PDB file of C-alpha atoms in Angstrom:
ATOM      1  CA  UNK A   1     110.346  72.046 -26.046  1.00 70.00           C
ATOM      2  CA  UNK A   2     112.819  73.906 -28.455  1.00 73.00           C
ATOM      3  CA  UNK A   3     111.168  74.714 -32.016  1.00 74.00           C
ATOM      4  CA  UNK A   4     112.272  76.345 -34.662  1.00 76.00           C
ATOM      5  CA  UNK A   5     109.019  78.457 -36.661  1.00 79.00           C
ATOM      6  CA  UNK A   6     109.894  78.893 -40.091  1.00 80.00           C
ATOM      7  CA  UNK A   7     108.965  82.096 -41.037  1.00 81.00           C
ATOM      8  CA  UNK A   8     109.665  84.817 -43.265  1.00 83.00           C
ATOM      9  CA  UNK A   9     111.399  86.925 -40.398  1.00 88.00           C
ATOM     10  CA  UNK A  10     112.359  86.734 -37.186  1.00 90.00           C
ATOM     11  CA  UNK A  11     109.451  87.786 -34.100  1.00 91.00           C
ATOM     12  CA  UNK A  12     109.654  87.750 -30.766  1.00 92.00           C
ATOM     13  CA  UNK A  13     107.216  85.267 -29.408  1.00 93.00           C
ATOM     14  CA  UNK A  14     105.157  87.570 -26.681  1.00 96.00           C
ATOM     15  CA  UNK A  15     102.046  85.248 -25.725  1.00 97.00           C
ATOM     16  CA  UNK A  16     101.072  81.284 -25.832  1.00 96.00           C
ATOM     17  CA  UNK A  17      96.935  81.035 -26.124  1.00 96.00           C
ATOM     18  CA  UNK A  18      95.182  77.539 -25.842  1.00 93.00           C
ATOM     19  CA  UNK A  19      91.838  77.675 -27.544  1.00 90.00           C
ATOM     20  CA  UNK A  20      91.458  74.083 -28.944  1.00 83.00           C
ATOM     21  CA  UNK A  21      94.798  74.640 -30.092  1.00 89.00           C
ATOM     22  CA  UNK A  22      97.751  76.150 -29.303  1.00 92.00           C
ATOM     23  CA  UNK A  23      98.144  79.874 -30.521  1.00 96.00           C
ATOM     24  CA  UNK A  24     101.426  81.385 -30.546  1.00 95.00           C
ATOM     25  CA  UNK A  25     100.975  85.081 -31.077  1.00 97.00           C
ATOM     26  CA  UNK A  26     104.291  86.638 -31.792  1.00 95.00           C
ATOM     27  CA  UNK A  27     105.652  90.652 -32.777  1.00 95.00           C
ATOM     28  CA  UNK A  28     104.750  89.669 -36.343  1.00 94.00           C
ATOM     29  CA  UNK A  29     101.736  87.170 -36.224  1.00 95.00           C
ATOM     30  CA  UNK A  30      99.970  84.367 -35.248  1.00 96.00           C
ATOM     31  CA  UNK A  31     100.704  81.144 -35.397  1.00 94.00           C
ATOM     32  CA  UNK A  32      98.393  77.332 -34.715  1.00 93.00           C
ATOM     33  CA  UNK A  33     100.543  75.031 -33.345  1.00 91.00           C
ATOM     34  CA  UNK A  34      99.427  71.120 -32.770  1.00 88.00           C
ATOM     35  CA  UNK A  35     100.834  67.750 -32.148  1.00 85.00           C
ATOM     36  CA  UNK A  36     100.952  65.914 -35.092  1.00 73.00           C
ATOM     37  CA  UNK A  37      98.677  62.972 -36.781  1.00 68.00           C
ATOM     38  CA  UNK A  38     100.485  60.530 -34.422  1.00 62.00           C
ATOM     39  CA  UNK A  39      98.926  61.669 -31.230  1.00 66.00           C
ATOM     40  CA  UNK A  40      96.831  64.443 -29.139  1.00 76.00           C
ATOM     41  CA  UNK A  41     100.415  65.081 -27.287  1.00 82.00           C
ATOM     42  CA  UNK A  42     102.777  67.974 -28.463  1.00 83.00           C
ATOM     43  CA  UNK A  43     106.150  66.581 -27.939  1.00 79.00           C
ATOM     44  CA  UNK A  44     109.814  67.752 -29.339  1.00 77.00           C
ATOM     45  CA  UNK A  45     109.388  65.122 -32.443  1.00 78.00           C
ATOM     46  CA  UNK A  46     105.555  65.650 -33.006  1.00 81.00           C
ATOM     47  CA  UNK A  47     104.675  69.731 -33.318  1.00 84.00           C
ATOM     48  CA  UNK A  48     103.284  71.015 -36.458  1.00 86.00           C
ATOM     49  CA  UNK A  49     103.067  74.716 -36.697  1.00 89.00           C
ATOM     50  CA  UNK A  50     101.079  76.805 -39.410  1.00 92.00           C
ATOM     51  CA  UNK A  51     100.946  80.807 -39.756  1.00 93.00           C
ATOM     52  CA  UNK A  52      97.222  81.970 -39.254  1.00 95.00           C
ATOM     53  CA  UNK A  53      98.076  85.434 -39.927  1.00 93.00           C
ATOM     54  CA  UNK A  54     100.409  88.439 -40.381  1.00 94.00           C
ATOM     55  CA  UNK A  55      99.136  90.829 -37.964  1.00 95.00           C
ATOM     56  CA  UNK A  56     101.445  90.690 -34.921  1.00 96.00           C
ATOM     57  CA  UNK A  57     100.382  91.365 -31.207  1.00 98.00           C
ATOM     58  CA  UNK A  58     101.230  94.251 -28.932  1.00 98.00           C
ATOM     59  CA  UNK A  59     102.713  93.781 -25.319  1.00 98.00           C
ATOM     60  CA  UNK A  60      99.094  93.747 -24.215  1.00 98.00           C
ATOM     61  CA  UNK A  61      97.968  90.233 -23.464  1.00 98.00           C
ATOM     62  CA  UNK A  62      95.319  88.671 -25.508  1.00 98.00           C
ATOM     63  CA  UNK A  63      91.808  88.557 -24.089  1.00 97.00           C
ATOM     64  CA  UNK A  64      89.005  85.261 -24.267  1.00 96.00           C
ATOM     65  CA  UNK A  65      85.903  85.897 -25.421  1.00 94.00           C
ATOM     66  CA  UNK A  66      83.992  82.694 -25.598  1.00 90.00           C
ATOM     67  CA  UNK A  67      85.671  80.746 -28.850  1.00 91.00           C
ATOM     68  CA  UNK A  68      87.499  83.612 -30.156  1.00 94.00           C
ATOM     69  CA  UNK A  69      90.642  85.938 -28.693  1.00 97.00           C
ATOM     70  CA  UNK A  70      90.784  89.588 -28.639  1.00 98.00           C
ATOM     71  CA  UNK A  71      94.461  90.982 -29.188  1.00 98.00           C
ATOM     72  CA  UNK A  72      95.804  94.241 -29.331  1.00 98.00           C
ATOM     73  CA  UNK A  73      98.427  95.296 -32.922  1.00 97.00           C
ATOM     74  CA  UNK A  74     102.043  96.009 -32.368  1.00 97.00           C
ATOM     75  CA  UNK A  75     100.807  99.670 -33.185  1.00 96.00           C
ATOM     76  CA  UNK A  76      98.635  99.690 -30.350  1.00 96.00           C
ATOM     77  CA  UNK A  77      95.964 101.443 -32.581  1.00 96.00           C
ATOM     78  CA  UNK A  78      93.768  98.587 -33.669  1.00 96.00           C
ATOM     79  CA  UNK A  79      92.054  95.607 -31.969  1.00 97.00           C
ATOM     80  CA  UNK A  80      91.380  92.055 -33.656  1.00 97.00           C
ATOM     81  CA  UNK A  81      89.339  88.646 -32.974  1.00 97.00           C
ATOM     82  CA  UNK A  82      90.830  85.517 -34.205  1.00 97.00           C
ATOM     83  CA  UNK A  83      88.353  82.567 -34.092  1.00 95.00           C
ATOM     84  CA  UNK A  84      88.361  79.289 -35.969  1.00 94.00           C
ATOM     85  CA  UNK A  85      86.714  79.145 -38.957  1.00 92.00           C
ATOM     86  CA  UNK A  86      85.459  75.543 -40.205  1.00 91.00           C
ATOM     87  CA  UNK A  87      85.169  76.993 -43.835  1.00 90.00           C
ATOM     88  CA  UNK A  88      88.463  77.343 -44.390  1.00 89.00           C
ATOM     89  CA  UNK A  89      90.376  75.093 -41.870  1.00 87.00           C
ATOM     90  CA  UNK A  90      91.554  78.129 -40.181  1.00 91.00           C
ATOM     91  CA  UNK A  91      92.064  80.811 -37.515  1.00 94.00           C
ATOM     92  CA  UNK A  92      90.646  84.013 -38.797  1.00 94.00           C
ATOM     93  CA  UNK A  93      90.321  87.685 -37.489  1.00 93.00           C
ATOM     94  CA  UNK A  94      88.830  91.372 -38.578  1.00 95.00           C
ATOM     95  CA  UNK A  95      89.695  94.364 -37.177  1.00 96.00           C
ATOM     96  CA  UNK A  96      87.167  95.578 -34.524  1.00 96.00           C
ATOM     97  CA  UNK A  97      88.205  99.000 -34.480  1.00 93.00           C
ATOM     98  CA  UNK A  98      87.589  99.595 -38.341  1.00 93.00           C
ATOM     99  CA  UNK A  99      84.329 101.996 -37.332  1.00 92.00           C
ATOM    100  CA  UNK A 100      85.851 103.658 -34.709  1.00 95.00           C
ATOM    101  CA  UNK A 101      89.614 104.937 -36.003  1.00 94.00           C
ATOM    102  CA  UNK A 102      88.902 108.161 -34.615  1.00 96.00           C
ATOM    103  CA  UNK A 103      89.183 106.599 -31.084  1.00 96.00           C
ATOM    104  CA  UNK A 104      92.843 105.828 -31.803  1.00 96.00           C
ATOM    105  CA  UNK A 105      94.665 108.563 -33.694  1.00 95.00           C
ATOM    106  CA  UNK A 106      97.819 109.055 -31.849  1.00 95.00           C
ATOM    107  CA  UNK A 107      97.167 107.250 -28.779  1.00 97.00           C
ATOM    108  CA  UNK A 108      98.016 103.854 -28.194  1.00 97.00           C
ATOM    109  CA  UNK A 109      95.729 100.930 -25.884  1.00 98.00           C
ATOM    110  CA  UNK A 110      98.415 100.312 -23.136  1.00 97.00           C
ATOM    111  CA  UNK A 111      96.028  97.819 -21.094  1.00 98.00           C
ATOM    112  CA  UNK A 112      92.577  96.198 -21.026  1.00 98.00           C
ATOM    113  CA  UNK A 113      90.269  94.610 -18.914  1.00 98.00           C
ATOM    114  CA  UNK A 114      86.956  92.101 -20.111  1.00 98.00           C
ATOM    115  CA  UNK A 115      84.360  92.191 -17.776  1.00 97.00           C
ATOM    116  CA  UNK A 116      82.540  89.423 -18.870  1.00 94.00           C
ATOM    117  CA  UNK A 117      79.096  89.676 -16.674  1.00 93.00           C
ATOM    118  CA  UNK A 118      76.446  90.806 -17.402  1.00 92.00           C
ATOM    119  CA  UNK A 119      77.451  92.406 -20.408  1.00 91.00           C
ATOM    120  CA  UNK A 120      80.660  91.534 -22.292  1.00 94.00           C
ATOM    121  CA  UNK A 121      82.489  94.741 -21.640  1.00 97.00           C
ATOM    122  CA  UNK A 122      85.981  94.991 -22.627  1.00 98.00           C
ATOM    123  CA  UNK A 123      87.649  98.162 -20.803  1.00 98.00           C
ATOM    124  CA  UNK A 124      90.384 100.022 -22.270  1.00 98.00           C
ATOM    125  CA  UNK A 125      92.956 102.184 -21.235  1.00 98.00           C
ATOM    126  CA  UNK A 126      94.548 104.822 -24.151  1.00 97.00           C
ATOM    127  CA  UNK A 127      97.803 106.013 -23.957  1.00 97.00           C
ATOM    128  CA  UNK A 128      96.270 109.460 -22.851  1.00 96.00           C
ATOM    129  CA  UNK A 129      94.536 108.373 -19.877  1.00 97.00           C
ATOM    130  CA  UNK A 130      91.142 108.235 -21.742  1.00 97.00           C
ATOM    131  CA  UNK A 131      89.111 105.612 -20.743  1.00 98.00           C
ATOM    132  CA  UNK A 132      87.573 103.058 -23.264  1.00 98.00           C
ATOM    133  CA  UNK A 133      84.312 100.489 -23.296  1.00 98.00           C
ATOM    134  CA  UNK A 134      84.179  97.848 -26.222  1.00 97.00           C
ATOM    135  CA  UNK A 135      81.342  95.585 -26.097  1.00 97.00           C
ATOM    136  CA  UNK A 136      81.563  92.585 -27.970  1.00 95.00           C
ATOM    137  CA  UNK A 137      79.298  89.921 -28.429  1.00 93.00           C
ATOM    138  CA  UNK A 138      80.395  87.164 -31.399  1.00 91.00           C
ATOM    139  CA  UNK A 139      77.947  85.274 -31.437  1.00 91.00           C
ATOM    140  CA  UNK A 140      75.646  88.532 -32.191  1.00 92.00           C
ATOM    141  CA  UNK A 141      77.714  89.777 -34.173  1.00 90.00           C
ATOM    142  CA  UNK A 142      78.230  92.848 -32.340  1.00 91.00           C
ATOM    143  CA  UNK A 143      80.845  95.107 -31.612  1.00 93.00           C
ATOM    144  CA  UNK A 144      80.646  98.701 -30.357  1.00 96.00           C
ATOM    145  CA  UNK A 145      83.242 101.616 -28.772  1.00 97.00           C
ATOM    146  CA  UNK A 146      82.276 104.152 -25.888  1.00 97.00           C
ATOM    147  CA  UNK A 147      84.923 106.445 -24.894  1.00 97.00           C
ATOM    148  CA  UNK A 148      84.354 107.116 -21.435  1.00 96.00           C
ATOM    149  CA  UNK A 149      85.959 110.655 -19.702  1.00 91.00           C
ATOM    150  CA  UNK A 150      86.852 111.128 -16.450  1.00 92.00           C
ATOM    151  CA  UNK A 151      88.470 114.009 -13.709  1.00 93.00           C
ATOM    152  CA  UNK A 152      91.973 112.775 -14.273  1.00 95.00           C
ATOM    153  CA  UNK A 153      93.940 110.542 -16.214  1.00 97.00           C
ATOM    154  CA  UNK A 154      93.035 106.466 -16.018  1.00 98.00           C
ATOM    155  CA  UNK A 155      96.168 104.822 -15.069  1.00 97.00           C
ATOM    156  CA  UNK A 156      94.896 101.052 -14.931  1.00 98.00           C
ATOM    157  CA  UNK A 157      91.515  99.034 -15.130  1.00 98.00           C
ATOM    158  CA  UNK A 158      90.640  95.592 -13.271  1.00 97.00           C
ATOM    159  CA  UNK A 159      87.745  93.286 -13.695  1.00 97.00           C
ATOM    160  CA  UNK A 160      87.333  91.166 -11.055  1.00 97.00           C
ATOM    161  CA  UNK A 161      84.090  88.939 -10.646  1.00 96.00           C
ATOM    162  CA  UNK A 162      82.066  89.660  -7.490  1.00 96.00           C
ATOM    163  CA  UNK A 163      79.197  86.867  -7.335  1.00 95.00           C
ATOM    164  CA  UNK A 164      77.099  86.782 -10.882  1.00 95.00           C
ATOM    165  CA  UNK A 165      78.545  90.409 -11.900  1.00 96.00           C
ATOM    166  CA  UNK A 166      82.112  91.425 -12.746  1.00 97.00           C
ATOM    167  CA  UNK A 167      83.184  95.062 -11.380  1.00 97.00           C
ATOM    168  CA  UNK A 168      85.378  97.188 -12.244  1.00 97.00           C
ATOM    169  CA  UNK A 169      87.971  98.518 -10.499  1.00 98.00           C
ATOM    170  CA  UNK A 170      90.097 101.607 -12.121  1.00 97.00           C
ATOM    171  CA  UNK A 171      93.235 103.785 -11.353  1.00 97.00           C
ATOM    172  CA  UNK A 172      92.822 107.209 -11.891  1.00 97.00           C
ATOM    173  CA  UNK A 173      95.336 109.941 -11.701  1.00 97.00           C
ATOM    174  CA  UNK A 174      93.887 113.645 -10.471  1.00 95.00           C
ATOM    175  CA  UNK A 175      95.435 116.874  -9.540  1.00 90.00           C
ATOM    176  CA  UNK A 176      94.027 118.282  -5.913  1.00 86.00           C
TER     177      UNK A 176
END
């Protein structure tokens, strides 16, 4: 399927996220994309698509959290949620990092990792090899940073889930 998103410029579409619907989160924003009133099928002839934001979204693929998506800026320096709101008929997102902009002046997330169990974790790497913990719990309403330090640089973080827990698994660069 070949579509054609009207918009006020021109973005590079970097990731395709199916919550209910179909987000399209390109350099420049985010998008909800549906088949049309005719059927539940998205075809060439029946795709309606309707900007949910301006934000834009990083190289740094977008992470599920329950109903909602956590997505990294093109800056690199903030993080968002984007969950449906029935209110207003609508996909709509705050920025997380808002109480924690100290965390990210200068340095960039590069990569991320959600361990999910037991307790909602997102891990995040900074440009300078800091490491980074961001719980967040939606349905809470809770969100908080750690910044975590370590003998060496982190390089890269993995959550993989071993029985009812997910571990971590990290990368870190050291001098011997």
């Amino acid at each position: 399927i070949t579509r054609t998103i009207a918009s006020r410029e021109v973005n590079e579409i970097r990731f395709l996220l199916s919550l209910n619907t179909l987000l399209v989160f390109t350099s420049g924003g985010e998008w909800k994309c549906w088949a049309g009133s005719q059927s539940d099928v998205i075809t060439p002839a029946n795709t309606n698509l309707r900007p949910q934001g301006y934000t834009g979204i990083a190289h740094v693929p977008p992470i599920v959290s329950g109903n909602s998506a956590l997505f990294v800026t093109p800056s690199g320096r903030k993080v968002r949620d984007i969950a449906y709101a029935v209110g207003a008929d609508a996909w709509q997102g705050r920025d997380l990092g808002i109480l924690a902009n100290h965390l990210f002046e200068g340095k960039q997330i590069e990569e991320w990792a959600y361990a999910r169990d037991p307790d909602s974790i997102v891990w995040c790497v900074r440009s300078d090899g800091v490491l980074l913990g961001f719980t967040y719990l939606k349905e809470h309403d809770v969100y908080a940073w750690s910044r975590h330090v370590t003998d060496g640089a982190v390089e890269s973080v993995c959550a993989i889930q071993e029985g009812s827990e997910t571990a971590l698994y990290i990368s870190v660069r050291r001098q011997v």
